[in-house]
Short mmCIF file of C-alpha atoms and ligand atoms in Angstrom, two decimals:
data_model
loop_
_atom_site.label_atom_id
_atom_site.label_comp_id
_atom_site.label_asym_id
_atom_site.label_seq_id
_atom_site.Cartn_x
_atom_site.Cartn_y
_atom_site.Cartn_z
CA UNK A 24 75.03 110.37 91.09
CA UNK A 25 73.19 108.15 93.67
CA UNK A 26 69.62 107.08 92.80
CA UNK A 27 66.99 105.65 95.25
CA UNK A 28 68.37 102.19 94.48
CA UNK A 29 71.68 103.44 95.89
CA UNK A 30 70.23 104.46 99.10
CA UNK A 31 70.00 100.75 100.11
CA UNK A 32 70.22 100.82 103.90
CA UNK A 33 72.60 98.37 105.50
CA UNK A 34 71.16 96.30 108.45
CA UNK A 35 73.76 97.48 110.99
CA UNK A 36 72.75 94.86 113.48
CA UNK A 37 73.31 91.99 111.05
CA UNK A 38 76.66 93.44 110.26
CA UNK A 39 77.65 93.69 113.94
CA UNK A 40 76.45 90.03 114.53
CA UNK A 41 78.64 88.79 111.55
CA UNK A 42 81.75 90.64 112.87
CA UNK A 43 81.19 89.35 116.36
CA UNK A 44 80.75 85.79 115.29
CA UNK A 45 83.61 85.74 112.94
CA UNK A 46 85.95 87.21 115.54
CA UNK A 47 85.02 84.23 117.90
CA UNK A 48 86.87 81.90 115.48
CA UNK A 49 90.45 82.49 116.57
CA UNK A 50 93.42 80.93 118.33
CA UNK A 51 92.65 81.38 121.94
CA UNK A 52 96.21 80.68 122.94
CA UNK A 53 97.44 84.09 121.55
CA UNK A 54 96.45 87.65 122.69
CA UNK A 55 94.11 89.66 120.41
CA UNK A 56 92.72 87.63 117.38
CA UNK A 57 94.86 85.25 115.57
CA UNK A 58 93.56 83.47 112.51
CA UNK A 59 96.60 83.12 110.31
CA UNK A 60 96.71 81.39 106.86
CA UNK A 61 96.65 77.52 106.89
CA UNK A 62 96.01 77.42 110.57
CA UNK A 63 92.97 75.42 112.17
CA UNK A 64 91.21 78.53 113.19
CA UNK A 65 91.42 79.75 109.66
CA UNK A 66 90.29 76.45 108.36
CA UNK A 67 87.20 76.62 110.62
CA UNK A 68 86.59 80.34 109.68
CA UNK A 69 86.45 79.43 105.93
CA UNK A 70 83.62 77.10 106.66
CA UNK A 71 81.72 79.84 108.62
CA UNK A 72 82.36 82.37 105.70
CA UNK A 73 81.29 79.93 103.01
CA UNK A 74 77.97 79.30 104.91
CA UNK A 75 77.38 83.03 105.28
CA UNK A 76 78.01 83.69 101.66
CA UNK A 77 75.49 80.99 100.86
CA UNK A 78 72.98 82.31 103.36
CA UNK A 79 73.36 85.81 101.63
CA UNK A 80 72.22 84.20 98.34
CA UNK A 81 75.64 83.72 96.61
CA UNK A 82 76.61 80.61 94.69
CA UNK A 83 79.87 79.67 96.38
CA UNK A 84 82.99 77.86 95.37
CA UNK A 85 86.58 77.50 96.33
CA UNK A 86 88.93 78.05 93.53
CA UNK A 87 92.25 76.11 92.99
CA UNK A 88 94.00 78.79 94.97
CA UNK A 89 91.77 78.44 97.99
CA UNK A 90 89.93 81.65 97.41
CA UNK A 91 86.13 81.43 98.23
CA UNK A 92 84.15 82.99 95.47
CA UNK A 93 80.42 83.80 95.80
CA UNK A 94 78.55 84.65 92.59
CA UNK A 95 75.41 86.80 92.39
CA UNK A 96 74.43 86.20 88.71
CA UNK A 97 73.69 89.42 86.77
CA UNK A 98 71.06 90.05 84.21
CA UNK A 99 73.39 90.12 81.28
CA UNK A 100 74.89 86.95 80.01
CA UNK A 101 77.51 88.74 77.99
CA UNK A 102 78.91 91.18 80.63
CA UNK A 103 82.22 90.95 82.33
CA UNK A 104 81.87 90.49 86.11
CA UNK A 105 81.98 92.99 88.89
CA UNK A 106 84.39 91.68 91.70
CA UNK A 107 84.69 92.91 95.26
CA UNK A 108 85.84 91.22 98.52
CA UNK A 109 88.89 91.17 100.79
CA UNK A 110 90.31 88.70 103.44
CA UNK A 111 89.47 87.06 106.64
CA UNK A 112 92.90 85.83 107.74
CA UNK A 113 94.77 88.04 110.43
CA UNK A 114 98.26 88.74 111.55
CA UNK A 115 99.27 87.05 114.86
CA UNK A 116 97.54 88.74 117.68
CA UNK A 117 95.87 91.01 115.25
CA UNK A 118 92.44 92.83 115.26
CA UNK A 119 88.71 92.08 114.25
CA UNK A 120 88.36 94.38 111.37
CA UNK A 121 91.24 94.30 108.98
CA UNK A 122 89.92 92.38 105.91
CA UNK A 123 86.74 91.24 107.61
CA UNK A 124 84.95 94.77 107.05
CA UNK A 125 85.41 94.16 103.24
CA UNK A 126 84.21 90.59 103.24
CA UNK A 127 81.23 91.06 105.65
CA UNK A 128 80.48 94.46 104.15
CA UNK A 129 80.14 92.89 100.71
CA UNK A 130 77.88 90.23 102.12
CA UNK A 131 75.56 92.80 103.42
CA UNK A 132 75.58 94.56 99.98
CA UNK A 133 74.46 91.43 98.47
CA UNK A 134 71.77 90.89 101.09
CA UNK A 135 70.54 94.29 100.37
CA UNK A 136 70.48 93.65 96.78
CA UNK A 137 68.58 90.31 96.96
CA UNK A 138 66.13 91.70 99.73
CA UNK A 139 65.24 94.65 97.42
CA UNK A 140 65.17 92.59 94.20
CA UNK A 141 67.95 94.76 92.76
CA UNK A 142 69.78 92.81 90.07
CA UNK A 143 72.80 94.43 88.55
CA UNK A 144 73.69 93.67 84.87
CA UNK A 145 77.13 92.34 85.58
CA UNK A 146 77.60 89.00 87.76
CA UNK A 147 78.88 90.12 91.18
CA UNK A 148 81.75 88.16 92.50
CA UNK A 149 82.34 88.46 96.21
CA UNK A 150 85.80 87.02 97.08
CA UNK A 151 87.26 86.06 100.44
CA UNK A 152 91.11 85.91 99.32
CA UNK A 153 93.23 83.22 100.82
CA UNK A 154 95.95 84.40 103.04
CA UNK A 155 96.24 88.16 102.42
CA UNK A 156 98.56 88.73 105.45
CA UNK A 157 102.24 88.70 105.00
CA UNK A 158 103.57 85.32 106.40
CA UNK A 159 106.78 83.45 107.26
CA UNK A 160 107.51 83.25 103.59
CA UNK A 161 107.49 86.97 103.11
CA UNK A 162 104.71 86.95 100.78
CA UNK A 163 101.27 88.64 101.24
CA UNK A 164 98.20 88.14 99.28
CA UNK A 165 98.62 84.62 98.37
CA UNK A 166 95.16 84.06 96.94
CA UNK A 167 94.71 87.28 95.01
CA UNK A 168 98.26 86.77 93.57
CA UNK A 169 97.39 83.35 92.33
CA UNK A 170 94.13 84.34 90.81
CA UNK A 171 95.96 87.27 89.01
CA UNK A 172 98.50 84.71 87.64
CA UNK A 173 101.53 86.23 89.80
CA UNK A 174 102.19 83.27 92.20
CA UNK A 175 105.02 81.41 91.03
CA UNK A 176 106.93 78.10 91.53
CA UNK A 177 109.83 80.09 93.00
CA UNK A 178 107.27 81.40 95.57
CA UNK A 179 106.02 77.83 96.47
CA UNK A 180 109.72 76.87 96.90
CA UNK A 181 110.20 79.60 99.43
CA UNK A 182 110.89 78.19 103.07
CA UNK A 183 109.94 79.45 106.34
CA UNK A 184 112.16 79.79 109.55
CA UNK A 185 111.57 76.11 110.19
CA UNK A 186 112.69 75.04 106.63
CA UNK A 187 109.06 74.23 105.67
CA UNK A 188 108.13 74.95 101.96
CA UNK A 189 105.26 77.17 101.03
CA UNK A 190 103.97 74.59 98.70
CA UNK A 191 103.88 71.90 101.39
CA UNK A 192 101.80 74.39 103.60
CA UNK A 193 99.28 74.55 100.66
CA UNK A 194 99.21 70.73 100.57
CA UNK A 195 98.78 70.42 104.34
CA UNK A 196 95.64 72.68 103.96
CA UNK A 197 94.29 70.37 101.28
CA UNK A 198 95.22 72.60 98.01
CA UNK A 199 97.30 70.96 95.49
CA UNK A 200 100.29 73.31 94.76
CA UNK A 201 100.18 72.55 91.07
CA UNK A 202 96.67 73.49 90.93
CA UNK A 203 97.37 76.86 92.78
CA UNK A 204 99.68 77.74 89.96
CA UNK A 205 96.70 77.17 87.56
CA UNK A 206 94.27 79.34 89.28
CA UNK A 207 94.87 82.35 87.20
CA UNK A 208 91.79 83.96 85.80
CA UNK A 209 89.50 81.13 86.75
CA UNK A 210 86.64 83.09 88.06
CA UNK A 211 84.45 83.33 84.81
CA UNK A 212 84.43 83.28 81.03
CA UNK A 213 83.96 86.98 80.67
CA UNK A 214 86.85 88.64 82.43
CA UNK A 215 86.30 91.28 85.04
CA UNK A 216 84.62 94.80 84.58
CA UNK A 217 85.85 96.50 87.70
CA UNK A 218 87.09 95.64 91.11
CA UNK A 219 86.30 97.70 94.28
CA UNK A 220 87.35 96.64 97.91
CA UNK A 221 86.15 98.15 101.20
CA UNK A 222 88.73 98.19 103.90
CA UNK A 223 89.81 99.95 107.19
CA UNK A 224 92.30 102.65 106.71
CA UNK A 225 94.64 101.26 109.31
CA UNK A 226 96.14 104.72 109.59
CA UNK A 227 95.23 108.01 111.21
CA UNK A 228 94.24 110.30 108.30
CA UNK A 229 90.59 109.94 108.12
CA UNK A 230 90.11 110.33 111.84
CA UNK A 231 92.45 113.34 111.94
CA UNK A 232 90.48 115.13 109.06
CA UNK A 233 87.13 114.09 110.23
CA UNK A 234 86.38 112.24 106.92
CA UNK A 235 84.03 109.29 106.92
CA UNK A 236 85.46 107.80 103.67
CA UNK A 237 88.79 107.39 102.24
CA UNK A 238 89.17 107.08 98.54
CA UNK A 239 92.52 105.39 97.87
CA UNK A 240 94.79 107.08 95.31
CA UNK A 241 97.49 104.31 95.34
CA UNK A 242 98.80 101.29 97.10
CA UNK A 243 102.36 101.31 98.37
CA UNK A 244 104.99 99.15 96.98
CA UNK A 245 106.81 96.78 99.34
CA UNK A 246 110.43 95.65 99.37
CA UNK A 247 111.44 93.08 101.84
CA UNK A 248 114.86 92.33 103.28
CA UNK A 249 116.40 89.18 104.81
CA UNK A 250 119.79 89.68 105.97
CA UNK A 251 122.14 87.30 107.52
CA UNK A 252 125.07 88.55 109.73
CA UNK A 253 127.90 86.10 110.17
CA UNK A 254 130.40 86.94 112.72
CA UNK A 255 132.31 84.88 115.21
CA UNK A 256 130.92 83.16 118.59
CA UNK A 257 133.23 83.82 121.43
CA UNK A 258 133.38 83.44 125.15
CA UNK A 259 131.50 86.70 126.44
CA UNK A 260 133.66 86.82 129.49
CA UNK A 261 137.05 86.52 128.02
CA UNK A 262 137.11 87.89 124.39
CA UNK A 263 138.19 91.57 124.57
CA UNK A 264 135.68 94.04 123.05
CA UNK A 265 137.94 95.26 120.44
CA UNK A 266 138.55 91.74 119.07
CA UNK A 267 134.97 90.73 118.83
CA UNK A 268 133.12 90.04 115.66
CA UNK A 269 129.70 90.48 117.20
CA UNK A 270 126.86 89.70 114.70
CA UNK A 271 124.24 91.22 116.84
CA UNK A 272 125.99 94.49 117.23
CA UNK A 273 126.33 94.72 113.28
CA UNK A 274 122.50 93.86 113.12
CA UNK A 275 121.66 96.57 115.75
CA UNK A 276 123.42 99.16 113.40
CA UNK A 277 121.38 97.85 110.42
CA UNK A 278 118.27 98.13 112.51
CA UNK A 279 118.98 101.80 113.09
CA UNK A 280 119.89 102.21 109.52
CA UNK A 281 116.55 101.01 108.39
CA UNK A 282 114.71 103.36 110.74
CA UNK A 283 116.83 106.23 109.42
CA UNK A 284 115.84 105.51 105.95
CA UNK A 285 112.13 105.44 106.82
CA UNK A 286 112.39 108.63 108.88
CA UNK A 287 114.13 110.23 105.82
CA UNK A 288 111.50 109.61 103.15
CA UNK A 289 110.43 112.85 101.53
CA UNK A 290 106.84 111.54 100.72
CA UNK A 291 104.93 108.50 102.21
CA UNK A 292 107.68 106.03 102.96
CA UNK A 293 108.24 103.80 105.87
CA UNK A 294 110.85 101.20 106.97
CA UNK A 295 110.45 98.60 109.61
CA UNK A 296 112.69 95.81 111.12
CA UNK A 297 110.30 93.21 112.42
CA UNK A 298 112.52 90.31 113.66
CA UNK A 299 116.11 89.40 114.80
CA UNK A 300 117.18 85.81 115.37
CA UNK A 301 120.60 85.61 117.16
CA UNK A 302 122.53 82.41 117.60
CA UNK A 303 123.48 80.61 119.77
CA UNK A 304 121.37 82.88 122.02
CA UNK A 305 123.31 81.76 125.20
CA UNK A 306 123.83 84.51 127.73
CA UNK A 307 127.74 83.82 127.86
CA UNK A 308 128.41 83.65 124.09
CA UNK A 309 129.14 86.52 121.69
CA UNK A 310 126.44 86.09 118.96
CA UNK A 311 127.93 84.74 115.82
CA UNK A 312 125.01 84.63 113.57
CA UNK A 313 121.98 86.92 113.23
CA UNK A 314 119.05 86.72 110.89
CA UNK A 315 117.25 90.05 110.35
CA UNK A 316 113.77 90.68 108.77
CA UNK A 317 112.86 93.96 107.49
CA UNK A 318 110.82 95.77 105.00
CA UNK A 319 110.36 99.14 103.19
CA UNK A 320 107.34 100.65 101.67
CA UNK A 321 106.41 103.75 99.74
CA UNK A 322 103.98 105.08 96.95
CA UNK A 323 107.10 106.82 95.51
CA UNK A 324 108.95 103.97 93.64
CA UNK A 325 111.95 106.13 92.79
CA UNK A 326 112.56 106.77 96.65
CA UNK A 327 111.94 102.93 97.32
CA UNK A 328 114.67 102.02 94.81
CA UNK A 329 117.17 104.74 95.94
CA UNK A 330 116.63 103.59 99.49
CA UNK A 331 117.16 100.01 98.90
CA UNK A 332 120.62 100.82 97.31
CA UNK A 333 121.62 103.28 100.15
CA UNK A 334 120.49 100.62 102.75
CA UNK A 335 122.48 97.99 101.05
CA UNK A 336 125.61 100.01 101.07
CA UNK A 337 125.23 101.36 104.73
CA UNK A 338 124.58 97.96 106.21
CA UNK A 339 127.52 96.42 104.42
CA UNK A 340 129.72 99.20 105.56
CA UNK A 341 128.78 98.95 109.26
CA UNK A 342 129.04 95.20 109.24
CA UNK A 343 132.59 95.55 107.89
CA UNK A 344 133.46 97.89 110.60
CA UNK A 345 132.49 95.11 113.14
CA UNK A 346 134.45 92.39 111.09
CA UNK A 347 131.09 90.74 110.34
CA UNK A 348 130.19 89.32 106.96
CA UNK A 349 126.51 90.12 105.83
CA UNK A 350 124.32 88.52 103.13
CA UNK A 351 121.42 90.61 101.97
CA UNK A 352 118.53 89.27 99.97
CA UNK A 353 115.90 91.67 98.94
CA UNK A 354 112.45 90.52 97.57
CA UNK A 355 109.58 92.46 96.03
CA UNK A 356 106.25 91.82 97.65
CA UNK A 357 104.39 94.11 95.41
CA UNK A 358 105.02 97.12 93.25
CA UNK A 359 103.47 100.40 93.97
CA UNK A 360 100.13 100.85 92.01
CA UNK A 361 97.87 103.88 91.50
CA UNK A 362 94.10 103.17 91.79
CA UNK A 363 92.14 103.47 88.56
CA UNK A 364 91.03 107.23 88.10
CA UNK A 365 87.62 106.22 86.84
CA UNK A 366 86.93 104.03 89.87
CA UNK A 367 88.15 106.69 92.15
CA UNK A 368 85.86 109.23 90.38
CA UNK A 369 82.92 106.85 90.97
CA UNK A 370 83.66 106.36 94.66
CA UNK A 371 84.14 110.01 95.43
CA UNK A 372 80.92 111.04 93.33
CA UNK A 373 78.97 108.43 95.14
CA UNK A 374 80.22 109.79 98.56
CA UNK A 375 79.43 113.21 97.46
CA UNK A 376 75.92 112.37 96.40
CA UNK A 377 75.37 110.67 99.86
CA UNK A 378 76.58 113.75 101.64
CA UNK A 379 79.73 111.87 103.16
CA UNK A 380 82.88 113.85 103.70
CA UNK A 381 85.84 111.90 102.02
CA UNK A 382 89.51 112.41 101.67
CA UNK A 383 91.84 110.94 98.89
CA UNK A 384 94.42 109.02 100.77
CA UNK A 385 97.42 106.52 99.77
CA UNK A 386 97.34 103.21 101.24
CA UNK A 387 100.71 102.38 103.15
CA UNK A 388 99.10 98.80 103.78
CA UNK A 389 98.91 96.39 100.78
CA UNK A 390 95.64 94.81 99.76
CA UNK A 391 94.43 92.07 97.46
CA UNK A 392 93.42 94.90 95.16
CA UNK A 393 96.96 95.42 94.10
CA UNK A 394 96.96 92.09 92.39
CA UNK A 395 93.45 92.06 91.02
CA UNK A 396 94.42 95.43 89.51
CA UNK A 397 96.31 93.21 86.87
CA UNK A 398 92.97 91.90 85.85
CA UNK A 399 90.80 95.27 85.55
CA UNK A 400 90.51 98.82 86.96
CA UNK A 401 90.44 98.86 90.69
CA UNK A 402 89.59 101.15 93.61
CA UNK A 403 89.40 101.07 97.21
CA UNK A 404 86.97 102.51 99.82
CA UNK A 405 88.56 103.33 103.41
CA UNK A 406 86.58 103.73 106.67
CA UNK A 407 88.41 105.35 109.69
CA UNK A 408 90.69 103.34 112.16
CA UNK A 409 90.56 104.67 115.71
CA UNK A 410 93.99 106.13 116.61
CA UNK A 411 95.19 104.86 113.19
CA UNK A 412 95.98 101.64 115.08
CA UNK A 413 95.66 98.16 113.11
CA UNK A 414 97.45 94.70 113.23
CA UNK A 415 97.02 94.80 117.01
CA UNK A 416 94.11 93.78 119.48
CA UNK A 417 93.32 97.63 119.92
CA UNK A 418 92.29 97.65 116.09
CA UNK A 419 88.94 99.45 116.13
CA UNK A 420 86.44 100.96 113.79
CA UNK A 421 82.90 102.27 114.89
CA UNK A 422 79.93 100.37 113.65
CA UNK A 423 78.52 103.64 112.27
CA UNK A 424 81.53 104.17 110.22
CA UNK A 425 81.30 100.51 108.96
CA UNK A 426 77.68 101.08 107.90
CA UNK A 427 78.63 104.37 106.15
CA UNK A 428 81.28 102.39 104.25
CA UNK A 429 78.98 99.64 103.30
CA UNK A 430 76.46 102.28 102.04
CA UNK A 431 79.02 103.91 99.81
CA UNK A 432 80.36 100.41 98.84
CA UNK A 433 76.93 99.22 97.67
CA UNK A 434 76.24 102.41 95.83
CA UNK A 435 79.60 102.37 94.23
CA UNK A 436 79.05 98.79 93.06
CA UNK A 437 75.75 99.79 91.41
CA UNK A 438 77.19 102.89 89.86
CA UNK A 439 80.02 100.75 88.25
CA UNK A 440 77.43 98.39 87.13
CA UNK A 441 75.90 101.11 85.18
CA UNK A 442 79.29 102.34 83.87
CA UNK A 443 80.34 100.95 80.41
O1 HGY B 21 100.97 94.02 105.14
C1 HGY B 21 99.84 94.70 104.83
O2 HGY B 21 99.90 95.83 104.54
C2 HGY B 21 98.57 94.04 104.84
O3 HGY B 21 98.07 94.25 106.07
N1 HGY B 21 98.82 92.68 104.55
MN1 MN B 22 93.97 93.89 105.20
MN1 MN B 23 96.51 93.35 107.44
#
């Protein structure tokens, strides 16, 4: 499948320099690397990315939703565009590779194409999507969601723990919320041909199986839970144990119920409680109010739906035992989505032709690809994560593995360019 053109050799030192430079733009006050959406470090990093896109030979603009879109014009004036990219925002105290490998790897592909005078038929769009990481609004993939027409007024009206609206955060970042809602499909008049994204695996499978490349089979669906437990505040020194309505004890049972569901999943399925806020939080007061944040994920949508029902019943039952009322609000972050078989076939054939061992793997992490899949057939290329760790300062992928991923990424884009 691969031709000489596809053996474009990434410049490893240039990739390393880009990763190093971008990782230096972060919030110094926190451990690891923090560049969360709408933050000042994130604002600064967007300017750096925009400049690197232009240096690579792309014509760059920011769309209404805050996505940075770089265009490498193709030879054909009639063909739909090829799209690739990822994100450069991080979780709080995150790592240096999640998302960055996809954006900077795509820039290295563009530089190889320009330097070797290889011009695809299709326009090539390289996108740094705004705000891929889930945030205080419980919503991941803000930019790709908007581009795919899936960001709604309800989303913009969501409030964070401090009561701030998402729409107002956009405005504080210089983006008009009403424009954000009109960003759908505004990347070119001829639609999209294919989308492929390069990303770190963020799990242990490739390393365990000694594979250099993961070909993603599906992206997990995510259901998010916000639970509010209302008990009764009492004096911690005088109220007898049997007479209490302790909201934090009810929440603790719910945390264990979430974990039990995740551990009981028959196929890929996970469940996590990530936050408990107890009030009043005084050492001598029985907690009267607790807010709990949790999520469940799986590539098995039937399990996900059944688990949501079981968990809702179990949490309510346990809360009643403690005399605590509970309000459960579930939301869908994204549906489970299979990758396109034809893009999957191209990636695996390219890896085979380059003699690179690959594995078909599901993605427990969500990605911008899950939203762009609304616009065209999509696929993803994974590179190994050391120890399967991610969303933490220890997140690491060897440069050699990143270069291998870029080689497969570039050859895949050229193969998709030839695909009708
Ligand atoms: O949450 C995720 O899976 C992704 O890292 N935003
Ligand atoms: Mn990511
Ligand atoms: Mn992430």
